[in-house]
């Protein structure tokens, strides 16, 4: 029998990197989780146990920490590009590098009305993400965020849906809508004001969720995605994933009480999962921009 080694890659997952800038009394901090994966001429490691082309995952991890000092950590997209370019340009067997980054935000604590120089409190719950791929097809950057939890207590409906013999759900013309957004956006190039763009896209997503009357989470995703594509011309594709965090109005009639949208049970499972990819009409090729692993979804 003949077998074929198909897609493969290897790297160091989830290096926890905290970079403090202390050049002035007012320190700065960036808090990252960095995953590297190398693609290239590594067949012999799998087929023959020959490590001569294998740059250890331990070295990849060391590179992440050394670059934090040598190159510095600014926007996650830039840090990912610096690492990916290095692996492809400087390590001969590497034909492609993928760097995935997650960033936790810290906010300065305020003492007596003044921002503290070197103490922070974790800001918000969401995580900023970036995935950088550098290979023969070029450089691809996908920005994003996850765990952005949003809830609106009115301005959302779900009614007029298809019904069959198993349908029990009633039309809802005024419901709670809540989700934990997971969104990725692909850039056409790398000459982007990353931090400003991230803040702008986040604000656009939140604004659309808040201000658009929703007939379904599906429609809300469409509005959020198209608003981002309209406002940020360097974004050519956006992928949105939104669990529907159901809030079910509790029947209080056994207690002689009315419940006009005031008391809900928040259920965590099961949940609806609504997903959409929205692109420009003719987006530039994505190459391996979306490929996270060696073929496993
Ligand atoms: O926004 C929604 N979309 C659905 O497809 C759906 N299905 C469901 O039961 N509730 C909802 N809500």
PDB file of C-alpha atoms in Angstrom, residues 104-285:
ATOM      1  CA  UNK A 104      -5.607  40.905  26.025  1.00  0.00           C
ATOM      2  CA  UNK A 105      -6.171  44.584  26.689  1.00  0.00           C
ATOM      3  CA  UNK A 106      -5.135  46.310  29.911  1.00  0.00           C
ATOM      4  CA  UNK A 107      -6.472  49.662  31.052  1.00  0.00           C
ATOM      5  CA  UNK A 108      -4.666  51.978  33.477  1.00  0.00           C
ATOM      6  CA  UNK A 109      -6.196  52.130  36.928  1.00  0.00           C
ATOM      7  CA  UNK A 110      -7.224  55.596  38.036  1.00  0.00           C
ATOM      8  CA  UNK A 111      -6.154  56.747  41.506  1.00  0.00           C
ATOM      9  CA  UNK A 112      -7.542  60.036  42.816  1.00  0.00           C
ATOM     10  CA  UNK A 113      -8.636  60.900  39.292  1.00  0.00           C
ATOM     11  CA  UNK A 114      -5.164  60.308  37.820  1.00  0.00           C
ATOM     12  CA  UNK A 115      -4.130  57.414  35.549  1.00  0.00           C
ATOM     13  CA  UNK A 116      -1.526  55.290  37.273  1.00  0.00           C
ATOM     14  CA  UNK A 117       1.872  54.912  35.606  1.00  0.00           C
ATOM     15  CA  UNK A 118       2.412  51.225  36.147  1.00  0.00           C
ATOM     16  CA  UNK A 119      -0.795  49.527  37.306  1.00  0.00           C
ATOM     17  CA  UNK A 120      -3.554  48.260  35.050  1.00  0.00           C
ATOM     18  CA  UNK A 121      -6.834  46.431  35.262  1.00  0.00           C
ATOM     19  CA  UNK A 122      -7.858  43.958  32.564  1.00  0.00           C
ATOM     20  CA  UNK A 123     -10.001  45.875  30.080  1.00  0.00           C
ATOM     21  CA  UNK A 124     -13.149  44.305  28.770  1.00  0.00           C
ATOM     22  CA  UNK A 125     -13.620  40.695  28.006  1.00  0.00           C
ATOM     23  CA  UNK A 126     -12.911  40.508  24.316  1.00  0.00           C
ATOM     24  CA  UNK A 127      -9.731  39.292  22.730  1.00  0.00           C
ATOM     25  CA  UNK A 128      -8.111  40.950  19.718  1.00  0.00           C
ATOM     26  CA  UNK A 129      -6.832  38.412  17.190  1.00  0.00           C
ATOM     27  CA  UNK A 130      -4.547  38.420  14.178  1.00  0.00           C
ATOM     28  CA  UNK A 131      -3.377  35.708  11.802  1.00  0.00           C
ATOM     29  CA  UNK A 132      -0.441  36.468   9.534  1.00  0.00           C
ATOM     30  CA  UNK A 133       0.578  34.172   6.696  1.00  0.00           C
ATOM     31  CA  UNK A 134       3.700  34.760   4.610  1.00  0.00           C
ATOM     32  CA  UNK A 135       4.471  32.415   1.727  1.00  0.00           C
ATOM     33  CA  UNK A 136       5.190  32.368  -2.000  1.00  0.00           C
ATOM     34  CA  UNK A 137       1.736  33.793  -2.733  1.00  0.00           C
ATOM     35  CA  UNK A 138       2.488  36.888  -0.655  1.00  0.00           C
ATOM     36  CA  UNK A 139       1.605  38.314   2.747  1.00  0.00           C
ATOM     37  CA  UNK A 140      -1.873  37.881   4.166  1.00  0.00           C
ATOM     38  CA  UNK A 141      -3.211  39.515   7.311  1.00  0.00           C
ATOM     39  CA  UNK A 142      -6.471  38.601   8.968  1.00  0.00           C
ATOM     40  CA  UNK A 143      -7.472  40.785  11.909  1.00  0.00           C
ATOM     41  CA  UNK A 144     -10.278  39.997  14.284  1.00  0.00           C
ATOM     42  CA  UNK A 145     -11.830  39.776  17.682  1.00  0.00           C
ATOM     43  CA  UNK A 146     -13.573  37.126  19.746  1.00  0.00           C
ATOM     44  CA  UNK A 147     -15.624  36.938  22.943  1.00  0.00           C
ATOM     45  CA  UNK A 148     -17.168  40.372  22.409  1.00  0.00           C
ATOM     46  CA  UNK A 149     -20.383  39.879  24.386  1.00  0.00           C
ATOM     47  CA  UNK A 150     -23.286  42.125  23.375  1.00  0.00           C
ATOM     48  CA  UNK A 151     -26.896  42.291  24.516  1.00  0.00           C
ATOM     49  CA  UNK A 152     -29.830  44.502  23.556  1.00  0.00           C
ATOM     50  CA  UNK A 153     -33.029  44.416  25.590  1.00  0.00           C
ATOM     51  CA  UNK A 154     -35.321  45.501  22.754  1.00  0.00           C
ATOM     52  CA  UNK A 155     -35.123  46.268  19.037  1.00  0.00           C
ATOM     53  CA  UNK A 156     -34.986  42.614  18.026  1.00  0.00           C
ATOM     54  CA  UNK A 157     -37.589  40.295  16.479  1.00  0.00           C
ATOM     55  CA  UNK A 158     -37.763  36.774  15.142  1.00  0.00           C
ATOM     56  CA  UNK A 159     -41.077  36.012  13.463  1.00  0.00           C
ATOM     57  CA  UNK A 160     -42.656  34.643  10.313  1.00  0.00           C
ATOM     58  CA  UNK A 161     -40.241  31.708  10.168  1.00  0.00           C
ATOM     59  CA  UNK A 162     -40.861  28.416   8.414  1.00  0.00           C
ATOM     60  CA  UNK A 163     -42.950  26.051  10.512  1.00  0.00           C
ATOM     61  CA  UNK A 164     -43.318  22.293  10.360  1.00  0.00           C
ATOM     62  CA  UNK A 165     -44.753  19.593  12.630  1.00  0.00           C
ATOM     63  CA  UNK A 166     -41.868  19.982  15.090  1.00  0.00           C
ATOM     64  CA  UNK A 167     -42.024  23.751  15.478  1.00  0.00           C
ATOM     65  CA  UNK A 168     -43.071  25.043  18.885  1.00  0.00           C
ATOM     66  CA  UNK A 169     -41.385  28.467  18.875  1.00  0.00           C
ATOM     67  CA  UNK A 170     -43.768  31.429  18.904  1.00  0.00           C
ATOM     68  CA  UNK A 171     -43.234  34.616  16.917  1.00  0.00           C
ATOM     69  CA  UNK A 172     -41.278  37.209  18.892  1.00  0.00           C
ATOM     70  CA  UNK A 173     -41.689  40.888  18.009  1.00  0.00           C
ATOM     71  CA  UNK A 174     -39.753  42.227  20.964  1.00  0.00           C
ATOM     72  CA  UNK A 175     -37.067  40.007  22.401  1.00  0.00           C
ATOM     73  CA  UNK A 176     -33.666  40.175  24.048  1.00  0.00           C
ATOM     74  CA  UNK A 177     -30.850  39.570  21.584  1.00  0.00           C
ATOM     75  CA  UNK A 178     -27.442  38.617  22.924  1.00  0.00           C
ATOM     76  CA  UNK A 179     -24.325  37.128  21.430  1.00  0.00           C
ATOM     77  CA  UNK A 180     -20.620  36.605  21.878  1.00  0.00           C
ATOM     78  CA  UNK A 181     -19.139  37.843  18.611  1.00  0.00           C
ATOM     79  CA  UNK A 182     -16.321  36.085  16.850  1.00  0.00           C
ATOM     80  CA  UNK A 183     -15.289  38.087  13.783  1.00  0.00           C
ATOM     81  CA  UNK A 184     -12.314  37.936  11.391  1.00  0.00           C
ATOM     82  CA  UNK A 185     -11.534  40.392   8.622  1.00  0.00           C
ATOM     83  CA  UNK A 186      -9.036  39.967   5.785  1.00  0.00           C
ATOM     84  CA  UNK A 187      -6.965  42.904   4.577  1.00  0.00           C
ATOM     85  CA  UNK A 188      -5.928  43.464   0.963  1.00  0.00           C
ATOM     86  CA  UNK A 189      -2.453  44.686   1.978  1.00  0.00           C
ATOM     87  CA  UNK A 190      -0.171  45.323   4.921  1.00  0.00           C
ATOM     88  CA  UNK A 191       0.088  49.115   4.850  1.00  0.00           C
ATOM     89  CA  UNK A 192      -2.674  49.623   7.372  1.00  0.00           C
ATOM     90  CA  UNK A 193      -2.926  51.723  10.573  1.00  0.00           C
ATOM     91  CA  UNK A 194      -3.616  48.554  12.549  1.00  0.00           C
ATOM     92  CA  UNK A 195      -4.558  49.859  15.997  1.00  0.00           C
ATOM     93  CA  UNK A 196      -6.782  52.621  14.635  1.00  0.00           C
ATOM     94  CA  UNK A 197      -8.455  50.211  12.212  1.00  0.00           C
ATOM     95  CA  UNK A 198      -9.070  47.655  14.948  1.00  0.00           C
ATOM     96  CA  UNK A 199     -10.729  50.274  17.166  1.00  0.00           C
ATOM     97  CA  UNK A 200     -12.796  51.513  14.214  1.00  0.00           C
ATOM     98  CA  UNK A 201     -14.033  48.067  13.184  1.00  0.00           C
ATOM     99  CA  UNK A 202     -14.903  47.163  16.769  1.00  0.00           C
ATOM    100  CA  UNK A 203     -16.861  50.413  17.110  1.00  0.00           C
ATOM    101  CA  UNK A 204     -18.692  49.796  13.812  1.00  0.00           C
ATOM    102  CA  UNK A 205     -19.719  46.272  14.845  1.00  0.00           C
ATOM    103  CA  UNK A 206     -21.014  47.484  18.190  1.00  0.00           C
ATOM    104  CA  UNK A 207     -22.817  50.470  16.668  1.00  0.00           C
ATOM    105  CA  UNK A 208     -24.599  48.323  14.092  1.00  0.00           C
ATOM    106  CA  UNK A 209     -25.696  45.853  16.749  1.00  0.00           C
ATOM    107  CA  UNK A 210     -27.027  48.686  18.903  1.00  0.00           C
ATOM    108  CA  UNK A 211     -28.725  50.892  16.342  1.00  0.00           C
ATOM    109  CA  UNK A 212     -30.105  48.527  13.714  1.00  0.00           C
ATOM    110  CA  UNK A 213     -33.523  47.069  14.375  1.00  0.00           C
ATOM    111  CA  UNK A 214     -33.036  43.320  13.954  1.00  0.00           C
ATOM    112  CA  UNK A 215     -35.411  40.886  12.268  1.00  0.00           C
ATOM    113  CA  UNK A 216     -32.958  38.033  12.943  1.00  0.00           C
ATOM    114  CA  UNK A 217     -29.375  37.595  14.020  1.00  0.00           C
ATOM    115  CA  UNK A 218     -28.676  36.656  10.392  1.00  0.00           C
ATOM    116  CA  UNK A 219     -29.730  40.147   9.268  1.00  0.00           C
ATOM    117  CA  UNK A 220     -27.704  41.772  12.054  1.00  0.00           C
ATOM    118  CA  UNK A 221     -24.575  39.932  10.867  1.00  0.00           C
ATOM    119  CA  UNK A 222     -25.198  41.185   7.337  1.00  0.00           C
ATOM    120  CA  UNK A 223     -25.526  44.762   8.575  1.00  0.00           C
ATOM    121  CA  UNK A 224     -22.393  44.498  10.718  1.00  0.00           C
ATOM    122  CA  UNK A 225     -20.325  42.915   7.952  1.00  0.00           C
ATOM    123  CA  UNK A 226     -21.383  45.260   5.163  1.00  0.00           C
ATOM    124  CA  UNK A 227     -20.881  48.327   7.379  1.00  0.00           C
ATOM    125  CA  UNK A 228     -17.274  47.251   7.991  1.00  0.00           C
ATOM    126  CA  UNK A 229     -16.675  46.681   4.262  1.00  0.00           C
ATOM    127  CA  UNK A 230     -18.200  50.069   3.491  1.00  0.00           C
ATOM    128  CA  UNK A 231     -16.098  51.978   5.997  1.00  0.00           C
ATOM    129  CA  UNK A 232     -12.752  50.194   5.765  1.00  0.00           C
ATOM    130  CA  UNK A 233     -11.647  49.903   2.173  1.00  0.00           C
ATOM    131  CA  UNK A 234      -8.602  47.784   2.983  1.00  0.00           C
ATOM    132  CA  UNK A 235     -10.876  45.033   4.335  1.00  0.00           C
ATOM    133  CA  UNK A 236     -11.932  42.728   1.485  1.00  0.00           C
ATOM    134  CA  UNK A 237     -13.643  39.912   3.349  1.00  0.00           C
ATOM    135  CA  UNK A 238     -15.238  39.510   6.759  1.00  0.00           C
ATOM    136  CA  UNK A 239     -16.316  36.333   8.538  1.00  0.00           C
ATOM    137  CA  UNK A 240     -18.755  36.537  11.405  1.00  0.00           C
ATOM    138  CA  UNK A 241     -19.809  33.897  13.876  1.00  0.00           C
ATOM    139  CA  UNK A 242     -22.484  34.656  16.451  1.00  0.00           C
ATOM    140  CA  UNK A 243     -23.926  32.278  19.007  1.00  0.00           C
ATOM    141  CA  UNK A 244     -27.505  33.257  19.815  1.00  0.00           C
ATOM    142  CA  UNK A 245     -27.403  33.536  23.601  1.00  0.00           C
ATOM    143  CA  UNK A 246     -31.050  32.831  24.197  1.00  0.00           C
ATOM    144  CA  UNK A 247     -32.978  34.767  26.820  1.00  0.00           C
ATOM    145  CA  UNK A 248     -36.338  33.104  27.325  1.00  0.00           C
ATOM    146  CA  UNK A 249     -39.139  35.066  28.982  1.00  0.00           C
ATOM    147  CA  UNK A 250     -40.303  33.179  32.085  1.00  0.00           C
ATOM    148  CA  UNK A 251     -43.985  32.298  32.356  1.00  0.00           C
ATOM    149  CA  UNK A 252     -45.067  34.001  35.595  1.00  0.00           C
ATOM    150  CA  UNK A 253     -48.823  33.405  35.119  1.00  0.00           C
ATOM    151  CA  UNK A 254     -48.840  30.525  37.700  1.00  0.00           C
ATOM    152  CA  UNK A 255     -48.000  33.240  40.239  1.00  0.00           C
ATOM    153  CA  UNK A 256     -50.648  35.622  38.938  1.00  0.00           C
ATOM    154  CA  UNK A 257     -47.909  37.882  37.522  1.00  0.00           C
ATOM    155  CA  UNK A 258     -47.508  39.404  34.093  1.00  0.00           C
ATOM    156  CA  UNK A 259     -44.129  39.341  32.390  1.00  0.00           C
ATOM    157  CA  UNK A 260     -43.965  41.975  29.655  1.00  0.00           C
ATOM    158  CA  UNK A 261     -40.344  41.304  28.690  1.00  0.00           C
ATOM    159  CA  UNK A 262     -38.884  41.820  32.139  1.00  0.00           C
ATOM    160  CA  UNK A 263     -37.861  38.453  33.567  1.00  0.00           C
ATOM    161  CA  UNK A 264     -35.796  35.989  31.492  1.00  0.00           C
ATOM    162  CA  UNK A 265     -33.967  32.762  31.965  1.00  0.00           C
ATOM    163  CA  UNK A 266     -30.585  32.990  30.232  1.00  0.00           C
ATOM    164  CA  UNK A 267     -29.810  29.574  28.779  1.00  0.00           C
ATOM    165  CA  UNK A 268     -26.283  28.598  27.801  1.00  0.00           C
ATOM    166  CA  UNK A 269     -26.960  25.389  25.862  1.00  0.00           C
ATOM    167  CA  UNK A 270     -28.040  24.572  23.273  1.00  0.00           C
ATOM    168  CA  UNK A 271     -27.612  27.810  21.364  1.00  0.00           C
ATOM    169  CA  UNK A 272     -28.278  28.908  17.818  1.00  0.00           C
ATOM    170  CA  UNK A 273     -25.061  29.465  15.883  1.00  0.00           C
ATOM    171  CA  UNK A 274     -25.313  31.956  13.044  1.00  0.00           C
ATOM    172  CA  UNK A 275     -22.374  32.365  10.647  1.00  0.00           C
ATOM    173  CA  UNK A 276     -21.672  34.382   7.532  1.00  0.00           C
ATOM    174  CA  UNK A 277     -18.814  35.303   5.231  1.00  0.00           C
ATOM    175  CA  UNK A 278     -19.229  38.561   3.333  1.00  0.00           C
ATOM    176  CA  UNK A 279     -16.793  39.649   0.633  1.00  0.00           C
ATOM    177  CA  UNK A 280     -16.363  42.423  -1.867  1.00  0.00           C
ATOM    178  CA  UNK A 281     -17.552  41.499  -5.349  1.00  0.00           C
ATOM    179  CA  UNK A 282     -14.120  40.560  -6.617  1.00  0.00           C
ATOM    180  CA  UNK A 283     -11.786  40.091  -3.645  1.00  0.00           C
ATOM    181  CA  UNK A 284      -8.076  39.457  -4.202  1.00  0.00           C
ATOM    182  CA  UNK A 285      -7.085  35.800  -3.730  1.00  0.00           C
TER     183      UNK A 285
END
